[in-house]
Amino acid sequence: MNKTFFSCICLLASTLYAVGQVHFTLHPDVYGANISESQYGIFFEEINHAADGGLWSEMVSNRSFEDSQNKIENWSSRNATKISLSSKRLMNAAQQQYLHVASPSGGANIVNDGYWGMRLDGQSAYTLTFFARADAAFSTTLTARLIDYNTSEVLLSASKDVKFGKTWMKYTLTIPDGAHITGKARLQLQTTSKKAFDLDVVSLMPAETYKGHGCRKDLAQMLEDLKPRFMRFPGGCYVEGEYANGERNRFEWKKTIGKIEERPGHWNINWHYRSSDAFGFHEMLQLSEDLGAVPLFVVNVGLGHKWYQDIDDLDEFIQEALDAIEYANGATTTTWGAKRAANGHPESFGLKYIEIGDENYNYHAHNNNDQSYQYAERYWKFYQAIKAAYPDIVCIGNVQSWGTDNPSWRNDYPVDLLDEHYYRSPSWFVQNYEKYDTYDRSGPKIYPGEYAVTQNFGTTGNLAAALGEAVYMQGMERNSDIVTMASYAPIFVNENDQKWKPDMIRFDATHSYGTPSYYVQKLMSQKLGTRNITWTEEGNAMQSEEGKSAQRRVYASASREGNKLYVKLVNPNSENFATMLTTQGYTASGIVLTQMTAESDAAENTAENMYRVVPVEKALSACGTNIQLDIPAYSFNVLEMNLTPGESSNDK
Ligand code: AHR
């Protein structure tokens, strides 16, 4: 470009600023905090059928017939076939019930509904496995059909001659995919003999799963697109369980590894359904690896909802935590490392973080039932044992998670990171853009392990929620020296069983889509940079709008990675703002704007309109030192550009 002409454009742009624009003067060579290598991550919990009926590809629901003791959930029979639950000749100690199938008038015919239907993804063959036995051995032809969920039309089928004997045996049958059929199905199993048999642990898995490790491809891809640096699991309240009918109903990782028929599953009482534990400890570690995320495991400290373990009797819990680390990382010559190898992964999973408890350090009068009972003392026992055996493991402590905006570590025990939780309104998140600016840098690092807008979020999660979270993330990012990790919560919801709302990825058997919050997470994480840069702003003060309370017109964050500059601008307000960006001492080129906006901040994505609020990317023709932009009302904007040092830059 002609130099004089270029100067004129810059001059014109500067003049335009004089009439009341928002002006950001960016200083690409005056650095703020380095961006933490562990920013950002994800938090996976088995909630809302996140795994069973979600991320885990198992198509059969109630596969082990354990979901209810007196009702055969999700199975039905046809053509006079009689089905009943029995526990007389169990396959093993993990299985408490099986299905007895009798068909006095001919072949048996039973149907499983899946999780509100079975997903046919149009690409896969499907592998059926099951265990069966009979009082008297007999041979039969077994036909497995995938039938249309609504019309019962046969979509795919396969048959095999089998012989059921007196002892439990495993059978396998592949249903080939001939027609690239997509949609929602049920599984029908039919025999040709009228002899009775017993059935247990029926599984139907698509042959093609995410990286071949069992996760549903579309959902796992959505996680991969978040570029998670770490993955926290398995909860959440799911870690704690809740006492009922003599059981604590907590997640016990040792019962979730190995062959599926040896996993008892457990009552996911916190979220009101039974977990098959098919997506167990090993699968969670494997998913972390497949996503390129460092594992973060939350352990139980002997506390849960309506139960506690005496603090002087914690050895079993501490050993459970140590064994988990050995399973994940230990040499194959160790007891638990050998089990990991036997389960197909001789290499270490590189578990790096252990969180000691989940939300177990709340601040109110303790009684013996309290899930915060003697937390600090418990924490200390775990910390010492873990650090003695594994000095490199990063230990994360709980702080008060409910009822305060300023949780703190209320004891003198050493801790590597503190897990803060915030479920608040959009305006709370906007107002807390500067929250971490004043945190004591000599204290522990901060990990907001669960945060999300949970008030005024509309029905599925609206744009206002996403913008609030985006502003909050900008504050975390700017303070990345102290806030070194963060994860939104929860991730998933099967739309047929919404126990917690909102969630950033919504799905059923046939579809999946992100809320605006999902796209904020994705863009913040994908376009991150390695170092914050500083800026000054003018014309950016905001008179609070009623109910919104934004203090700024446009909220900013800016970072660099080499010569790449990322600028994120969030406007949670109802007005557009003409905005100027000056890249002090540098010329910007190749500018790409990714923008997510809508006519109203109440806009959201739904199953009927999944892509109403999504980011749109466009190349800008602007270049030079001053970039003129209109920042629309209710918008999230990410600018990416290449920098060339000018005369006054320190990078020359
Ligand atoms: O994310 C949902 C729940 O919120 C988690 O299980 C728990 O840690 C928090 O209370």
XYZ file of C-alpha atoms and ligand atoms in Angstrom:
662
model
C 0.000 0.000 0.000
C 1.127 3.522 -0.797
C 2.667 4.924 2.397
C 0.937 8.308 2.255
C -2.426 6.680 1.626
C -1.829 4.300 4.542
C -1.014 7.216 6.864
C -4.208 8.935 5.738
C -6.277 5.894 6.681
C -4.603 5.774 10.101
C -5.157 9.491 10.562
C -8.757 9.149 9.513
C -9.169 6.287 11.935
C -7.637 8.309 14.785
C -9.911 11.196 13.976
C -12.915 8.900 14.063
C -11.880 7.775 17.513
C -12.089 11.377 18.673
C -15.860 11.330 18.298
C -16.483 8.979 21.173
C -15.448 5.512 20.243
C -14.111 2.885 22.540
C -10.362 2.895 21.989
C -7.972 0.129 22.964
C -4.286 0.909 22.604
C -2.576 -2.466 22.600
C 1.056 -2.802 23.620
C 2.149 -6.034 21.965
C 5.628 -5.891 23.497
C 4.600 -4.971 27.034
C 3.722 -8.321 28.477
C 1.342 -9.354 31.185
C 1.299 -12.806 32.765
C 2.342 -15.829 30.783
C -0.639 -17.914 29.881
C -0.611 -21.087 31.880
C 0.056 -24.270 29.908
C -2.832 -25.918 31.723
C -5.391 -23.311 30.649
C -8.173 -24.367 29.675
C -9.529 -27.819 30.557
C -12.760 -29.779 30.916
C -14.679 -31.294 33.805
C -16.415 -34.580 33.063
C -19.054 -35.882 35.473
C -21.556 -38.703 35.050
C -24.585 -36.395 35.265
C -27.564 -36.024 32.901
C -26.558 -39.334 31.248
C -23.257 -37.802 30.231
C -21.664 -41.241 29.800
C -24.356 -43.937 30.013
C -26.661 -42.890 27.197
C -24.190 -40.245 26.104
C -20.469 -40.158 25.513
C -20.063 -43.897 26.015
C -21.284 -45.651 22.864
C -23.053 -48.553 24.575
C -26.438 -48.811 22.888
C -28.186 -51.198 25.313
C -29.632 -49.627 28.420
C -30.014 -51.671 31.599
C -27.641 -54.122 29.958
C -27.053 -56.090 33.147
C -30.667 -55.977 34.361
C -29.556 -54.273 37.569
C -31.364 -50.942 37.097
C -34.300 -51.954 39.277
C -34.910 -54.904 41.578
C -38.571 -55.235 40.770
C -38.985 -53.793 37.302
C -37.386 -54.770 34.007
C -36.485 -51.319 32.808
C -36.006 -50.646 29.101
C -36.688 -54.240 28.074
C -39.969 -55.613 26.770
C -41.152 -58.836 25.206
C -43.233 -59.651 22.161
C -45.154 -62.636 20.798
C -46.106 -64.091 24.211
C -42.491 -64.248 25.376
C -42.334 -64.087 29.165
C -39.496 -62.277 30.882
C -38.663 -62.069 34.567
C -35.768 -61.086 36.789
C -33.897 -63.837 38.590
C -30.894 -64.143 40.850
C -30.669 -67.901 41.333
C -27.580 -68.873 39.332
C -25.600 -65.705 38.981
C -22.741 -65.464 36.535
C -20.410 -63.937 39.113
C -20.389 -61.798 42.258
C -20.629 -58.562 40.273
C -23.976 -59.495 38.747
C -26.955 -59.506 41.096
C -29.741 -60.184 38.601
C -30.316 -61.523 35.117
C -33.222 -61.937 32.730
C -35.058 -65.256 32.493
C -36.662 -65.619 29.056
C -39.406 -68.165 28.408
C -41.301 -68.584 25.164
C -43.942 -71.282 25.488
C -45.406 -70.741 22.065
C -42.277 -70.571 19.925
C -39.185 -68.446 19.597
C -38.411 -65.753 22.158
C -38.671 -62.142 21.117
C -37.336 -59.381 23.370
C -36.600 -55.740 22.733
C -34.316 -53.161 24.309
C -35.100 -49.455 23.883
C -31.589 -48.124 24.324
C -31.270 -44.727 25.933
C -34.403 -43.173 24.466
C -33.447 -44.903 21.250
C -30.209 -46.315 19.848
C -28.035 -44.176 17.649
C -27.417 -45.481 14.120
C -24.580 -43.366 12.844
C -24.594 -44.526 9.246
C -20.986 -45.660 9.293
C -20.676 -48.571 11.651
C -21.196 -52.210 11.968
C -22.488 -53.105 15.440
C -21.065 -55.749 17.731
C -23.500 -57.590 19.948
C -22.181 -59.522 22.929
C -24.177 -61.238 25.641
C -23.988 -64.021 28.192
C -26.526 -66.836 28.251
C -27.226 -70.202 29.824
C -30.101 -72.682 29.963
C -31.253 -75.390 32.390
C -31.027 -77.930 29.589
C -28.682 -77.284 26.700
C -30.310 -76.482 23.366
C -29.476 -75.042 19.971
C -31.280 -72.171 18.327
C -30.875 -69.571 15.668
C -30.465 -66.162 17.212
C -31.428 -63.122 15.167
C -30.452 -59.618 16.245
C -32.294 -56.786 14.535
C -32.073 -53.046 14.743
C -35.642 -51.908 14.234
C -36.857 -48.371 13.664
C -37.662 -46.724 16.991
C -41.063 -45.482 15.855
C -42.252 -47.850 13.134
C -40.459 -51.097 14.103
C -39.350 -51.498 10.493
C -36.294 -53.770 10.352
C -33.287 -51.620 9.473
C -30.409 -54.038 9.985
C -30.187 -57.641 11.058
C -27.879 -60.607 11.502
C -28.404 -64.235 12.528
C -26.255 -66.954 14.029
C -26.752 -70.530 15.211
C -25.895 -70.767 18.886
C -25.967 -73.439 21.537
C -26.883 -72.413 25.070
C -25.372 -74.689 27.713
C -25.780 -75.092 31.442
C -23.038 -72.646 32.333
C -22.830 -68.978 31.474
C -21.083 -68.424 28.136
C -20.298 -65.336 26.129
C -21.695 -64.989 22.596
C -20.804 -62.496 19.897
C -22.656 -61.465 16.760
C -21.843 -58.694 14.317
C -24.643 -56.738 12.721
C -23.133 -55.472 9.504
C -23.882 -52.003 8.246
C -25.091 -52.500 4.706
C -26.950 -49.340 4.000
C -25.450 -46.415 5.856
C -28.588 -46.086 7.844
C -28.900 -43.218 10.271
C -31.608 -42.664 12.828
C -32.964 -44.088 16.028
C -33.544 -47.774 16.672
C -34.309 -50.474 19.207
C -32.580 -53.846 19.492
C -34.711 -56.938 18.959
C -33.383 -60.385 19.879
C -35.271 -63.396 18.587
C -34.707 -67.142 18.939
C -36.291 -70.036 17.048
C -36.613 -72.425 19.985
C -39.328 -72.422 22.596
C -36.859 -73.454 25.292
C -36.208 -71.038 28.141
C -32.840 -69.423 28.746
C -31.150 -66.859 30.976
C -29.554 -63.700 29.652
C -27.126 -61.195 31.178
C -24.724 -58.372 30.271
C -26.064 -57.646 26.796
C -23.962 -55.096 24.973
C -24.243 -53.527 21.543
C -21.400 -51.250 20.489
C -20.768 -49.516 17.173
C -17.568 -50.783 15.571
C -16.442 -47.230 14.989
C -15.890 -45.125 18.066
C -13.691 -42.157 18.906
C -10.082 -43.285 18.401
C -11.331 -46.856 18.771
C -11.787 -46.517 22.523
C -15.551 -46.641 22.887
C -16.698 -43.015 22.955
C -19.408 -41.642 20.697
C -17.611 -39.889 17.880
C -19.647 -36.704 17.529
C -19.600 -35.980 21.265
C -15.923 -36.779 21.724
C -15.091 -34.615 18.722
C -16.875 -31.726 20.408
C -14.613 -32.265 23.410
C -11.526 -32.455 21.229
C -12.522 -29.169 19.603
C -12.325 -27.569 23.043
C -8.599 -28.361 22.963
C -8.643 -29.313 26.633
C -5.286 -29.149 28.381
C -6.577 -31.280 31.279
C -9.613 -33.350 32.120
C -11.097 -33.393 35.644
C -13.226 -36.455 36.468
C -15.398 -38.228 37.619
C -17.251 -35.545 39.638
C -18.691 -33.663 41.287
C -21.244 -35.067 43.644
C -20.759 -38.318 41.736
C -17.534 -38.779 43.695
C -19.332 -38.351 47.000
C -22.498 -40.408 46.533
C -25.356 -40.265 48.998
C -26.332 -42.686 51.726
C -29.523 -44.674 51.071
C -30.654 -48.235 51.813
C -27.412 -49.098 53.558
C -25.216 -47.945 50.666
C -23.024 -44.876 50.229
C -23.511 -44.999 46.468
C -20.217 -43.336 45.701
C -17.879 -43.867 42.753
C -15.369 -46.602 43.597
C -12.851 -46.717 40.791
C -11.663 -50.276 41.447
C -15.147 -51.555 40.643
C -15.120 -49.781 37.281
C -12.149 -51.399 35.559
C -11.689 -54.639 33.644
C -14.220 -56.791 31.832
C -17.705 -55.347 31.673
C -19.274 -58.458 33.179
C -17.103 -57.951 36.249
C -18.290 -54.395 36.863
C -21.216 -54.270 39.277
C -22.200 -50.707 38.399
C -23.665 -48.494 41.093
C -26.610 -46.281 41.884
C -25.777 -42.775 40.718
C -28.020 -41.460 43.423
C -26.959 -37.825 43.085
C -28.221 -37.706 39.522
C -30.997 -40.293 39.837
C -30.024 -43.171 37.601
C -27.926 -46.274 37.781
C -24.447 -46.086 36.347
C -23.184 -49.168 34.547
C -19.623 -47.909 35.129
C -18.907 -48.854 31.532
C -17.171 -45.506 31.255
C -14.963 -46.327 34.196
C -11.648 -45.128 35.568
C -9.612 -46.657 32.743
C -11.911 -45.258 30.051
C -11.717 -41.790 31.623
C -7.934 -41.937 31.646
C -8.001 -43.175 28.058
C -10.273 -40.364 26.942
C -7.976 -37.833 28.606
C -5.095 -39.253 26.620
C -7.068 -39.336 23.383
C -8.011 -35.693 23.852
C -4.429 -34.693 24.647
C -5.583 -33.648 28.129
C -3.678 -34.280 31.360
C -5.803 -36.346 33.790
C -7.103 -34.817 37.025
C -8.764 -37.357 39.326
C -11.004 -36.302 42.202
C -10.799 -38.672 45.168
C -13.245 -39.228 47.991
C -12.004 -38.114 51.428
C -14.440 -40.250 53.382
C -17.254 -37.733 52.999
C -20.451 -37.779 51.030
C -24.016 -36.671 51.090
C -25.576 -37.966 54.324
C -22.570 -40.114 55.294
C -19.035 -39.849 56.571
C -16.192 -42.156 57.442
C -14.547 -41.576 60.796
C -11.379 -39.526 60.355
C -9.391 -42.104 62.339
C -10.484 -44.798 59.943
C -9.475 -43.314 56.620
C -6.735 -45.755 55.598
C -8.906 -47.537 53.072
C -9.801 -44.254 51.363
C -6.222 -43.041 51.313
C -5.058 -46.371 49.921
C -7.746 -46.147 47.261
C -6.294 -42.790 46.174
C -2.720 -44.114 46.161
C -3.764 -47.187 44.210
C -5.510 -44.966 41.657
C -2.235 -43.160 41.053
C -0.428 -46.476 40.768
C -3.031 -47.746 38.316
C -2.705 -44.631 36.178
C 1.050 -44.160 36.302
C 2.798 -47.089 37.990
C 5.274 -49.405 36.328
C 3.787 -52.592 34.939
C 5.673 -54.456 37.669
C 3.456 -52.851 40.331
C 0.164 -54.436 41.372
C -2.060 -51.774 39.869
C 0.245 -50.858 36.989
C 0.058 -54.519 35.949
C -3.735 -54.316 35.933
C -3.585 -51.222 33.723
C -1.323 -53.122 31.326
C -3.692 -56.094 31.398
C -6.467 -53.697 30.466
C -4.540 -52.714 27.363
C -2.425 -49.716 28.372
C 1.091 -50.597 29.556
C 2.281 -46.990 29.265
C 1.627 -44.538 32.048
C -1.421 -42.337 31.617
C 0.482 -39.427 33.149
C -2.033 -38.637 35.878
C -0.764 -35.353 37.246
C -3.456 -33.895 39.490
C -5.338 -35.317 42.435
C -8.152 -33.271 43.855
C -8.679 -34.163 47.486
C -12.476 -34.147 47.841
C -15.227 -32.386 45.956
C -16.938 -29.401 47.588
C -16.067 -30.815 51.017
C -14.902 -27.641 52.738
C -18.021 -25.603 53.191
C -18.229 -23.161 56.022
C -21.061 -23.700 58.364
C -21.565 -25.338 61.715
C -20.375 -28.899 61.385
C -22.301 -31.864 62.562
C -21.304 -35.443 62.089
C -23.406 -35.797 58.982
C -21.962 -32.831 57.252
C -20.142 -33.470 54.010
C -17.536 -30.939 55.160
C -16.879 -32.696 58.463
C -13.182 -32.262 59.422
C -12.229 -31.566 55.805
C -8.934 -29.803 56.490
C -7.670 -32.625 58.713
C -8.721 -35.203 56.155
C -7.076 -33.214 53.388
C -3.840 -33.153 55.352
C -3.787 -36.932 55.778
C -4.315 -37.453 52.057
C -1.798 -34.777 51.127
C 0.971 -36.283 53.254
C 0.375 -39.809 51.993
C 0.213 -38.729 48.340
C 3.265 -36.483 48.470
C 5.279 -39.131 50.345
C 4.633 -41.691 47.630
C 4.303 -39.370 44.625
C 6.007 -36.017 45.268
C 5.247 -34.781 41.738
C 1.494 -35.164 41.992
C -0.191 -31.772 42.180
C -2.644 -31.730 45.088
C -5.790 -29.650 44.772
C -7.764 -28.592 47.832
C -11.415 -27.656 48.188
C -12.571 -24.251 49.383
C -16.056 -23.142 50.309
C -18.107 -23.731 47.212
C -21.486 -22.326 48.164
C -22.547 -19.090 49.844
C -19.488 -16.929 49.377
C -17.823 -14.991 46.594
C -14.530 -14.976 48.444
C -13.602 -18.501 49.438
C -10.231 -19.013 51.071
C -7.947 -21.768 52.338
C -8.735 -21.579 56.000
C -5.818 -23.556 57.381
C -2.034 -23.663 57.275
C -1.570 -26.926 55.409
C 0.396 -26.730 52.162
C -1.683 -26.915 49.005
C -0.787 -26.601 45.320
C -4.091 -25.363 43.933
C -7.503 -24.348 45.250
C -10.671 -25.384 43.441
C -13.223 -22.549 43.448
C -16.788 -23.140 42.219
C -19.108 -20.416 40.931
C -22.649 -20.965 39.696
C -24.037 -17.463 39.307
C -25.901 -14.985 37.072
C -24.591 -13.455 33.829
C -24.147 -10.080 35.536
C -22.193 -11.639 38.412
C -19.692 -13.028 35.951
C -19.437 -9.725 34.090
C -18.940 -7.824 37.325
C -16.174 -10.204 38.352
C -13.945 -9.467 35.360
C -11.415 -8.001 37.804
C -11.903 -10.573 40.555
C -8.467 -12.113 40.282
C -6.548 -8.837 39.808
C -6.275 -8.442 43.552
C -5.605 -12.042 44.605
C -2.585 -12.516 46.821
C 0.224 -13.727 44.541
C 2.058 -15.359 47.439
C -0.863 -17.739 48.091
C -1.825 -20.956 46.352
C -2.736 -20.996 42.679
C -6.410 -20.982 41.799
C -8.387 -23.500 39.762
C -12.013 -22.555 39.147
C -12.967 -26.187 38.562
C -16.685 -25.571 38.143
C -18.246 -22.372 36.909
C -21.234 -21.528 34.757
C -24.159 -19.170 34.547
C -27.023 -20.973 36.261
C -29.431 -18.064 36.681
C -31.240 -16.206 33.886
C -29.873 -18.603 31.314
C -33.152 -19.098 29.444
C -34.082 -22.673 28.631
C -31.008 -24.363 27.220
C -28.348 -21.718 27.899
C -28.569 -18.330 26.201
C -26.168 -15.826 24.747
C -26.259 -13.686 27.914
C -24.898 -16.669 29.864
C -22.133 -17.238 27.336
C -21.115 -13.581 27.316
C -20.996 -13.463 31.113
C -18.739 -16.511 31.145
C -16.578 -15.042 28.380
C -15.942 -11.864 30.380
C -15.074 -13.920 33.446
C -12.666 -16.036 31.414
C -10.974 -12.901 30.147
C -10.304 -11.998 33.763
C -8.932 -15.459 34.486
C -6.755 -15.355 31.416
C -5.330 -11.937 32.254
C -4.481 -13.333 35.705
C -3.090 -16.566 34.393
C -0.123 -16.333 36.765
C -2.508 -17.144 39.621
C -5.491 -18.729 37.839
C -3.628 -21.518 36.138
C -6.539 -23.810 35.256
C -10.295 -23.548 34.750
C -13.153 -25.793 33.658
C -16.807 -25.072 32.878
C -19.463 -27.356 34.417
C -21.294 -29.501 33.585
C -20.486 -30.504 30.034
C -23.206 -32.848 28.851
C -26.937 -33.363 28.942
C -29.017 -36.006 27.247
C -32.107 -33.963 26.456
C -34.298 -36.806 27.696
C -33.013 -36.571 31.258
C -32.061 -33.034 32.238
C -31.204 -33.139 35.909
C -28.933 -30.088 35.827
C -29.226 -27.098 33.549
C -27.607 -25.537 31.698
C -24.972 -27.789 30.161
C -22.783 -26.835 27.250
C -23.271 -29.877 25.001
C -26.814 -31.107 24.394
C -27.689 -34.319 22.623
C -29.975 -37.272 22.190
C -29.546 -40.454 20.162
C -29.689 -38.623 16.861
C -28.232 -35.159 17.327
C -25.740 -33.083 19.296
C -25.127 -29.367 19.477
C -23.430 -26.726 21.553
C -24.951 -23.903 23.531
C -23.418 -20.435 23.071
C -21.375 -21.236 26.200
C -19.833 -24.168 24.339
C -18.615 -21.870 21.592
C -17.153 -19.452 24.113
C -15.216 -22.302 25.696
C -14.037 -23.468 22.306
C -12.877 -20.107 21.027
C -11.258 -19.032 24.275
C -9.295 -22.251 24.309
C -8.433 -22.499 20.624
C -7.298 -18.910 20.220
C -5.300 -18.540 23.364
C -1.729 -17.410 22.809
C 1.109 -17.944 25.248
C 1.570 -14.485 26.804
C -0.829 -11.794 27.832
C -0.081 -8.358 26.528
C -1.161 -5.080 28.084
C -3.349 -2.291 26.774
C -4.962 0.963 27.801
C -8.568 1.802 27.123
C -10.441 5.047 26.630
C -14.109 5.821 26.208
C -15.003 2.457 27.695
C -16.829 3.351 30.918
C -20.428 2.185 30.949
C -23.415 3.521 32.797
C -24.995 0.359 34.182
C -27.980 -0.863 32.264
C -30.768 -1.998 34.471
C -30.357 -5.642 35.317
C -27.021 -5.904 33.531
C -24.592 -3.866 35.609
C -21.738 -3.913 33.140
C -19.045 -1.448 34.081
C -17.507 -1.417 30.638
C -18.862 -1.078 27.163
C -16.530 -3.673 25.747
C -14.470 -6.137 27.782
C -11.059 -7.042 26.437
C -8.260 -9.547 26.724
C -5.223 -9.762 24.489
C -2.417 -12.247 24.072
C 0.398 -13.190 21.752
C 2.071 -16.262 20.425
C 5.107 -15.237 18.428
C 3.890 -12.727 15.888
C 0.283 -13.834 16.194
C -1.916 -11.479 18.228
C -5.267 -12.498 19.670
C -7.697 -9.860 20.880
C -10.983 -10.909 22.456
C -13.719 -8.334 22.821
C -16.986 -9.018 24.610
C -19.939 -6.660 24.530
C -22.637 -7.842 26.959
C -24.603 -4.596 26.526
C -27.599 -3.747 24.365
C -25.816 -1.067 22.254
C -23.316 -1.381 19.439
C -20.000 0.347 20.061
C -17.708 1.743 17.428
C -14.286 0.577 18.527
C -10.734 1.276 17.511
C -7.790 -1.014 18.182
C -4.353 0.515 17.941
C -1.481 -1.955 17.767
C 1.145 0.317 19.252
C 4.439 -0.003 17.390
C 3.206 -2.768 15.122
C 1.418 -3.148 11.858
C -1.372 -5.696 11.832
C -2.244 -7.767 8.791
C -4.181 -10.887 7.871
C -6.894 -9.978 10.344
C -9.569 -12.595 10.908
C -12.614 -11.869 13.040
C -14.640 -14.663 14.598
C -17.876 -13.267 15.936
C -20.814 -14.751 17.804
C -23.844 -12.520 18.237
C -27.626 -12.437 17.964
C -30.404 -9.895 17.934
C -31.032 -10.526 21.622
C -28.995 -11.950 24.460
C -31.937 -14.255 25.166
C -31.132 -16.103 21.933
C -30.227 -19.751 22.377
C -29.730 -22.955 20.452
C -32.363 -25.659 20.613
C -32.897 -29.097 19.092
C -35.107 -27.400 16.499
C -32.629 -24.621 15.788
C -29.212 -25.934 16.761
C -27.112 -23.287 15.052
C -28.959 -20.080 15.836
C -26.089 -18.671 17.911
C -22.753 -19.812 16.530
C -19.473 -18.099 15.715
C -18.992 -16.811 12.198
C -15.513 -16.261 10.848
C -14.598 -13.576 8.342
C -11.375 -12.069 7.020
C -11.180 -8.303 7.474
C -9.737 -6.092 4.810
C -8.342 -3.727 7.497
C -4.629 -3.605 8.131
C -2.125 -1.190 9.597
C -1.859 0.206 13.099
C -5.457 1.222 13.678
C -8.295 -1.214 13.242
C -11.765 0.160 13.159
C -14.548 -2.174 14.218
C -18.176 -2.069 15.081
C -18.683 -4.263 18.126
C -22.325 -5.290 18.009
C -24.565 -5.449 21.032
C -24.467 -8.871 22.700
C -21.384 -10.131 20.943
C -18.287 -12.190 21.508
C -15.468 -11.288 19.110
C -12.084 -12.879 18.614
C -9.582 -11.125 16.402
C -6.525 -12.931 15.179
C -3.825 -11.043 13.298
C -0.172 -11.099 12.313
C 2.084 -8.421 13.715
C 5.002 -6.773 11.969
C 7.213 -4.615 14.198
C 7.291 -0.933 13.247
C 9.846 1.789 14.052
C 8.987 2.086 17.731
C 8.545 -1.582 18.548
C 10.825 -3.340 21.032
C 10.717 -6.470 18.874
C 12.779 -5.062 16.030
O -21.660 -29.578 38.200
C -22.757 -30.068 38.906
C -22.491 -30.200 40.406
O -22.262 -28.954 40.960
C -21.282 -31.007 40.774
O -21.568 -32.346 40.845
C -20.920 -30.483 42.130
O -19.540 -30.480 42.371
C -21.498 -29.095 42.145
O -22.305 -28.920 43.242
